[in-house]
């Protein structure tokens, strides 16, 4: 459709931001400290600013309106980064111009040379933002210590600025070369990962990490750093979010300290453009608190397009009120994500809580199973003494399975696998492992034991081989049940058309004197038999007659199990059939919209028919998927898990 409504995007996704879960993870998101550090431009900088503001470039006057940034705008962006970055941009453009034009054929060559000369005269002592950075790092107010867990991340947009900072900070702060590290997208993924890991290790000598924006996405720098400095200011709110998210993230245990470095100039052009950059800083902070995602303010969802909005404002000479109005209008306009979130809030239903009670805890199940399966081993498994956990002897068969499922760097090199179900202990181990020597892997020696750990896949497969096909154990209970009582523990499932279970129930069927008595929930079965509550000794009291009597009851057990499952079958149909019909109606409506759209853009009847067939094929697949996935089949699968017999 030309315009999307709330119904068009309803239910597509749900987004939750830091502000939405802040109360649920108390203490994990500390309120950030944000400060803008301003400094007055030096006389040499003011000279360069004046030359820049006054210059007119022929190449920009012939540039097609609306196609990307003017070169002067791009040059200003590099100028706001550093003289070194601006000189680099000028040199690259001069090389192109000299190759294409004679010296007196275009005035831009002379104009750019004049600006370059002015920039080249700006030494580190004249570079006011750099001097302001040094003052900040040395100040008592900033209180940057020599502690190994007090490291700083400095972000810059330009590689030349990054190189400049690394070189000069080493000299002016008296730091060793390996204490100031650069990080850029020009490095290989392996190099970047190694630097990031080292930055999070106390043993590493890195004190300052100077990174380019290319390296600002998807890396964790918060383990030993809570300080970030924006040496230059990005022209995209999405880049703000990416930069700040490197240290201001879940797991940061110190208050994030974020500083923005800005310059003050007497030049009116520069002063106005810096004010636009200041609005970006304020809007990013405002968006973070109010809506969670700064990208929603401009609604572009693209770094390049956001930068173009800022570029256009600078090129048009927009005042601050006009620039702020762009953000205000963006907030007022319809936003599909906001509508989606509103729809989710309107229809939110109270969550149904289900307990995860099992016969054994994960750790006890693993302990008992390993002891039974590895009876030939001298020490198959032992309990850890200092924390709830197990030390498992890795058999050759187990190692083959785990090697295929566990990352190589996480797989223990020795003969034992350490597992713990203590979350706090495992988190502490993870943090401690970050401090391993740089020749070791940054992976904890004790792994977290949870339901999806690969060792359970191996254990379950082994346990499944204890009984053959169509076999089930019969267990004699001397105290809990009378000799004339039997309880069959049954699992029953009913699939969809793809053979995926839609209903999966465990229950007990009780018999007395060979006659069906009652259906039990699993909690009732546990209470009646004591399974999983107390240890049941193997008294070897089950006779051949007991086995024969239980076997003769199997046909009735299957009948009673099906009868019990049909209650769930009909309940599912009553609940899901209206929803299936509703989904089919939605697809039919959407299919009609697709056909109308194809008809509106098709150039001839043959192409229109061809596109209509494609739409039919596409939606046939959708219809089939909905019906095959959600339609329940009248074919329950019954399995006897165990038989409990009074003796």
Tab-separated table of N, CA and C in Angstrom, residues 247-345:
chain	number	residue	atom	x	y	z
A	247	UNK	N	30.365	0.845	25.748
A	247	UNK	CA	30.629	0.800	27.199
A	247	UNK	C	29.350	0.911	28.017
A	248	UNK	N	28.329	1.572	27.475
A	248	UNK	CA	27.067	1.741	28.197
A	248	UNK	C	26.142	0.602	27.800
A	249	UNK	N	26.340	-0.549	28.443
A	249	UNK	CA	25.619	-1.748	28.051
A	249	UNK	C	25.432	-2.653	29.265
A	250	UNK	N	24.614	-3.675	29.069
A	250	UNK	CA	24.341	-4.629	30.148
A	250	UNK	C	25.654	-5.270	30.615
A	251	UNK	N	25.847	-5.316	31.918
A	251	UNK	CA	27.068	-5.894	32.472
A	251	UNK	C	28.080	-4.851	32.907
A	252	UNK	N	27.869	-3.580	32.525
A	252	UNK	CA	28.752	-2.502	32.977
A	252	UNK	C	28.490	-2.262	34.464
A	253	UNK	N	29.515	-2.435	35.308
A	253	UNK	CA	29.303	-2.317	36.755
A	253	UNK	C	29.760	-0.981	37.321
A	254	UNK	N	30.176	-0.052	36.437
A	254	UNK	CA	30.518	1.293	36.885
A	254	UNK	C	29.725	2.297	36.051
A	255	UNK	N	29.542	3.472	36.593
A	255	UNK	CA	28.743	4.481	35.895
A	255	UNK	C	29.450	4.922	34.611
A	256	UNK	N	28.816	4.765	33.448
A	256	UNK	CA	29.454	5.189	32.195
A	256	UNK	C	29.717	6.693	32.197
A	257	UNK	N	30.902	7.069	31.772
A	257	UNK	CA	31.320	8.471	31.703
A	257	UNK	C	31.594	8.797	30.237
A	258	UNK	N	30.751	9.660	29.652
A	258	UNK	CA	30.842	9.960	28.220
A	258	UNK	C	31.104	11.449	28.043
A	259	UNK	N	32.153	11.792	27.302
A	259	UNK	CA	32.516	13.193	27.058
A	259	UNK	C	32.521	13.478	25.554
A	260	UNK	N	32.008	14.660	25.200
A	260	UNK	CA	32.009	15.114	23.811
A	260	UNK	C	32.933	16.321	23.700
A	261	UNK	N	33.868	16.288	22.738
A	261	UNK	CA	34.824	17.378	22.555
A	261	UNK	C	34.323	18.316	21.453
A	262	UNK	N	34.076	19.590	21.820
A	262	UNK	CA	33.583	20.578	20.857
A	262	UNK	C	34.467	21.826	20.882
A	263	UNK	N	34.449	22.539	19.769
A	263	UNK	CA	35.262	23.746	19.647
A	263	UNK	C	34.364	24.970	19.560
A	264	UNK	N	34.846	26.094	20.098
A	264	UNK	CA	34.137	27.370	19.975
A	264	UNK	C	34.948	28.271	19.046
A	265	UNK	N	34.248	28.902	18.118
A	265	UNK	CA	34.939	29.746	17.136
A	265	UNK	C	34.258	31.105	17.051
A	266	UNK	N	35.042	32.104	16.675
A	266	UNK	CA	34.494	33.441	16.457
A	266	UNK	C	33.875	33.557	15.069
A	267	UNK	N	34.201	32.641	14.177
A	267	UNK	CA	33.657	32.672	12.820
A	267	UNK	C	32.178	32.283	12.859
A	268	UNK	N	31.318	33.128	12.290
A	268	UNK	CA	29.874	32.900	12.375
A	268	UNK	C	29.453	31.620	11.669
A	269	UNK	N	30.073	31.327	10.525
A	269	UNK	CA	29.719	30.093	9.794
A	269	UNK	C	30.042	28.861	10.649
A	270	UNK	N	31.242	28.825	11.198
A	270	UNK	CA	31.662	27.690	12.020
A	270	UNK	C	30.813	27.612	13.286
A	271	UNK	N	30.547	28.777	13.892
A	271	UNK	CA	29.752	28.815	15.118
A	271	UNK	C	28.360	28.211	14.889
A	272	UNK	N	27.731	28.557	13.764
A	272	UNK	CA	26.402	28.025	13.455
A	272	UNK	C	26.414	26.532	13.197
A	273	UNK	N	27.443	26.064	12.497
A	273	UNK	CA	27.518	24.630	12.188
A	273	UNK	C	27.804	23.803	13.441
A	274	UNK	N	28.621	24.356	14.348
A	274	UNK	CA	28.887	23.660	15.607
A	274	UNK	C	27.612	23.573	16.440
A	275	UNK	N	26.786	24.607	16.359
A	275	UNK	CA	25.522	24.586	17.099
A	275	UNK	C	24.621	23.452	16.597
A	276	UNK	N	24.641	23.189	15.303
A	276	UNK	CA	23.867	22.073	14.747
A	276	UNK	C	24.369	20.749	15.324
A	277	UNK	N	25.702	20.636	15.452
A	277	UNK	CA	26.281	19.421	16.031
A	277	UNK	C	25.868	19.280	17.496
A	278	UNK	N	25.795	20.412	18.209
A	278	UNK	CA	25.366	20.375	19.609
A	278	UNK	C	23.927	19.879	19.735
A	279	UNK	N	23.090	20.243	18.778
A	279	UNK	CA	21.698	19.773	18.800
A	279	UNK	C	21.658	18.260	18.655
A	280	UNK	N	22.531	17.712	17.824
A	280	UNK	CA	22.595	16.252	17.675
A	280	UNK	C	22.897	15.580	19.015
A	281	UNK	N	23.853	16.137	19.756
A	281	UNK	CA	24.215	15.568	21.060
A	281	UNK	C	23.014	15.590	21.997
A	282	UNK	N	22.324	16.742	22.044
A	282	UNK	CA	21.179	16.878	22.944
A	282	UNK	C	20.039	15.947	22.547
A	283	UNK	N	19.793	15.826	21.250
A	283	UNK	CA	18.690	14.986	20.779
A	283	UNK	C	18.966	13.506	21.034
A	284	UNK	N	20.229	13.098	20.910
A	284	UNK	CA	20.565	11.695	21.166
A	284	UNK	C	20.275	11.344	22.613
A	285	UNK	N	20.657	12.232	23.519
A	285	UNK	CA	20.434	11.977	24.941
A	285	UNK	C	18.944	12.001	25.270
A	286	UNK	N	18.237	12.939	24.650
A	286	UNK	CA	16.791	13.048	24.871
A	286	UNK	C	16.070	11.805	24.361
A	287	UNK	N	16.453	11.335	23.186
A	287	UNK	CA	15.809	10.155	22.595
A	287	UNK	C	16.066	8.914	23.426
A	288	UNK	N	17.274	8.801	23.960
A	288	UNK	CA	17.621	7.630	24.766
A	288	UNK	C	16.703	7.512	25.980
A	289	UNK	N	16.373	8.639	26.590
A	289	UNK	CA	15.549	8.628	27.794
A	289	UNK	C	14.064	8.468	27.480
A	290	UNK	N	13.627	9.036	26.346
A	290	UNK	CA	12.188	9.089	26.080
A	290	UNK	C	11.664	7.934	25.235
A	291	UNK	N	12.351	7.620	24.133
A	291	UNK	CA	11.818	6.594	23.222
A	291	UNK	C	12.745	5.406	23.058
A	292	UNK	N	13.966	5.499	23.580
A	292	UNK	CA	14.853	4.336	23.572
A	292	UNK	C	15.745	4.218	22.363
A	293	UNK	N	15.286	4.693	21.205
A	293	UNK	CA	16.058	4.515	19.973
A	293	UNK	C	16.195	5.852	19.262
A	294	UNK	N	17.397	6.471	19.259
A	294	UNK	CA	17.580	7.760	18.594
A	294	UNK	C	17.253	7.729	17.105
A	295	UNK	N	17.369	6.563	16.473
A	295	UNK	CA	17.098	6.462	15.038
A	295	UNK	C	15.657	6.817	14.705
A	296	UNK	N	14.748	6.701	15.689
A	296	UNK	CA	13.340	7.012	15.434
A	296	UNK	C	13.114	8.505	15.214
A	297	UNK	N	14.031	9.358	15.697
A	297	UNK	CA	13.831	10.802	15.588
A	297	UNK	C	13.797	11.265	14.135
A	298	UNK	N	14.737	10.802	13.334
A	298	UNK	CA	14.775	11.186	11.924
A	298	UNK	C	14.045	10.185	11.043
A	299	UNK	N	13.878	8.961	11.528
A	299	UNK	CA	13.136	7.953	10.774
A	299	UNK	C	13.818	7.491	9.507
A	300	UNK	N	15.138	7.672	9.412
A	300	UNK	CA	15.864	7.278	8.193
A	300	UNK	C	16.390	5.849	8.278
A	301	UNK	N	16.789	5.429	9.480
A	301	UNK	CA	17.298	4.072	9.727
A	301	UNK	C	18.477	3.739	8.815
A	302	UNK	N	19.257	4.754	8.481
A	302	UNK	CA	20.455	4.592	7.661
A	302	UNK	C	21.437	5.676	8.065
A	303	UNK	N	22.679	5.271	8.339
A	303	UNK	CA	23.700	6.243	8.730
A	303	UNK	C	23.908	7.275	7.636
A	304	UNK	N	24.004	6.811	6.391
A	304	UNK	CA	24.253	7.711	5.274
A	304	UNK	C	23.127	8.736	5.115
A	305	UNK	N	21.884	8.284	5.256
A	305	UNK	CA	20.756	9.205	5.084
A	305	UNK	C	20.660	10.193	6.240
A	306	UNK	N	21.002	9.754	7.444
A	306	UNK	CA	21.016	10.688	8.573
A	306	UNK	C	22.092	11.752	8.369
A	307	UNK	N	23.262	11.341	7.905
A	307	UNK	CA	24.338	12.299	7.645
A	307	UNK	C	23.928	13.289	6.561
A	308	UNK	N	23.145	12.824	5.599
A	308	UNK	CA	22.693	13.699	4.517
A	308	UNK	C	21.740	14.770	5.042
A	309	UNK	N	20.917	14.418	6.035
A	309	UNK	CA	20.022	15.407	6.645
A	309	UNK	C	20.844	16.524	7.284
A	310	UNK	N	21.898	16.151	8.009
A	310	UNK	CA	22.764	17.145	8.648
A	310	UNK	C	23.503	17.962	7.588
A	311	UNK	N	23.999	17.280	6.559
A	311	UNK	CA	24.713	17.972	5.478
A	311	UNK	C	23.822	19.009	4.810
A	312	UNK	N	22.587	18.621	4.531
A	312	UNK	CA	21.656	19.549	3.873
A	312	UNK	C	21.377	20.760	4.750
A	313	UNK	N	21.259	20.529	6.061
A	313	UNK	CA	21.017	21.645	6.978
A	313	UNK	C	22.191	22.616	6.965
A	314	UNK	N	23.411	22.083	6.925
A	314	UNK	CA	24.607	22.930	6.887
A	314	UNK	C	24.704	23.665	5.557
A	315	UNK	N	24.468	22.953	4.470
A	315	UNK	CA	24.570	23.570	3.143
A	315	UNK	C	23.496	24.625	2.916
A	316	UNK	N	22.306	24.414	3.498
A	316	UNK	CA	21.215	25.380	3.337
A	316	UNK	C	21.341	26.559	4.292
A	317	UNK	N	22.303	26.478	5.198
A	317	UNK	CA	22.463	27.547	6.178
A	317	UNK	C	21.324	27.603	7.173
A	318	UNK	N	20.740	26.443	7.489
A	318	UNK	CA	19.593	26.398	8.403
A	318	UNK	C	19.993	26.906	9.786
A	319	UNK	N	19.071	27.664	10.398
A	319	UNK	CA	19.348	28.063	11.774
A	319	UNK	C	18.968	26.918	12.712
A	320	UNK	N	19.285	27.089	13.975
A	320	UNK	CA	19.080	25.989	14.923
A	320	UNK	C	17.606	25.650	15.100
A	321	UNK	N	16.737	26.660	15.034
A	321	UNK	CA	15.302	26.390	15.186
A	321	UNK	C	14.785	25.519	14.052
A	322	UNK	N	15.225	25.824	12.828
A	322	UNK	CA	14.785	25.028	11.676
A	322	UNK	C	15.312	23.601	11.776
A	323	UNK	N	16.546	23.459	12.258
A	323	UNK	CA	17.122	22.112	12.371
A	323	UNK	C	16.408	21.312	13.459
A	324	UNK	N	16.104	21.964	14.575
A	324	UNK	CA	15.377	21.262	15.641
A	324	UNK	C	13.988	20.853	15.182
A	325	UNK	N	13.384	21.669	14.306
A	325	UNK	CA	12.040	21.357	13.812
A	325	UNK	C	12.019	20.056	13.020
A	326	UNK	N	13.157	19.719	12.394
A	326	UNK	CA	13.235	18.449	11.650
A	326	UNK	C	13.023	17.280	12.603
A	327	UNK	N	13.632	17.359	13.776
A	327	UNK	CA	13.479	16.287	14.766
A	327	UNK	C	12.072	16.277	15.345
A	328	UNK	N	11.527	17.478	15.606
A	328	UNK	CA	10.186	17.552	16.182
A	328	UNK	C	9.149	16.971	15.240
A	329	UNK	N	9.287	17.265	13.941
A	329	UNK	CA	8.332	16.719	12.973
A	329	UNK	C	8.491	15.214	12.860
A	330	UNK	N	9.744	14.747	12.986
A	330	UNK	CA	9.974	13.303	12.913
A	330	UNK	C	9.304	12.573	14.054
A	331	UNK	N	9.275	13.226	15.237
A	331	UNK	CA	8.629	12.588	16.391
A	331	UNK	C	7.116	12.549	16.234
A	332	UNK	N	6.562	13.586	15.556
A	332	UNK	CA	5.109	13.667	15.440
A	332	UNK	C	4.570	12.798	14.312
A	333	UNK	N	5.375	12.568	13.278
A	333	UNK	CA	4.917	11.773	12.149
A	333	UNK	C	4.690	10.329	12.560
A	334	UNK	N	3.834	9.646	11.799
A	334	UNK	CA	3.572	8.229	12.071
A	334	UNK	C	4.853	7.433	11.909
A	335	UNK	N	5.095	6.594	12.872
A	335	UNK	CA	6.254	5.712	12.800
A	335	UNK	C	5.779	4.282	12.955
A	336	UNK	N	6.065	3.419	11.981
A	336	UNK	CA	5.547	2.051	12.053
A	336	UNK	C	5.994	1.305	13.294
A	337	UNK	N	7.198	1.567	13.763
A	337	UNK	CA	7.677	0.854	14.940
A	337	UNK	C	6.925	1.296	16.194
A	338	UNK	N	6.624	2.607	16.273
A	338	UNK	CA	5.865	3.080	17.421
A	338	UNK	C	4.461	2.487	17.413
A	339	UNK	N	3.855	2.421	16.234
A	339	UNK	CA	2.528	1.818	16.130
A	339	UNK	C	2.577	0.350	16.515
A	340	UNK	N	3.634	-0.303	16.093
A	340	UNK	CA	3.785	-1.725	16.404
A	340	UNK	C	3.904	-1.923	17.909
A	341	UNK	N	4.714	-1.081	18.541
A	341	UNK	CA	4.879	-1.200	19.980
A	341	UNK	C	3.567	-0.893	20.705
A	342	UNK	N	2.825	0.103	20.186
A	342	UNK	CA	1.546	0.442	20.798
A	342	UNK	C	0.573	-0.716	20.670
A	343	UNK	N	0.573	-1.348	19.505
A	343	UNK	CA	-0.314	-2.494	19.293
A	343	UNK	C	0.032	-3.619	20.246
A	344	UNK	N	1.318	-3.830	20.446
A	344	UNK	CA	1.745	-4.897	21.352
A	344	UNK	C	1.280	-4.603	22.775
A	345	UNK	N	1.370	-3.321	23.165
A	345	UNK	CA	0.962	-2.949	24.515
A	345	UNK	C	-0.540	-3.123	24.703
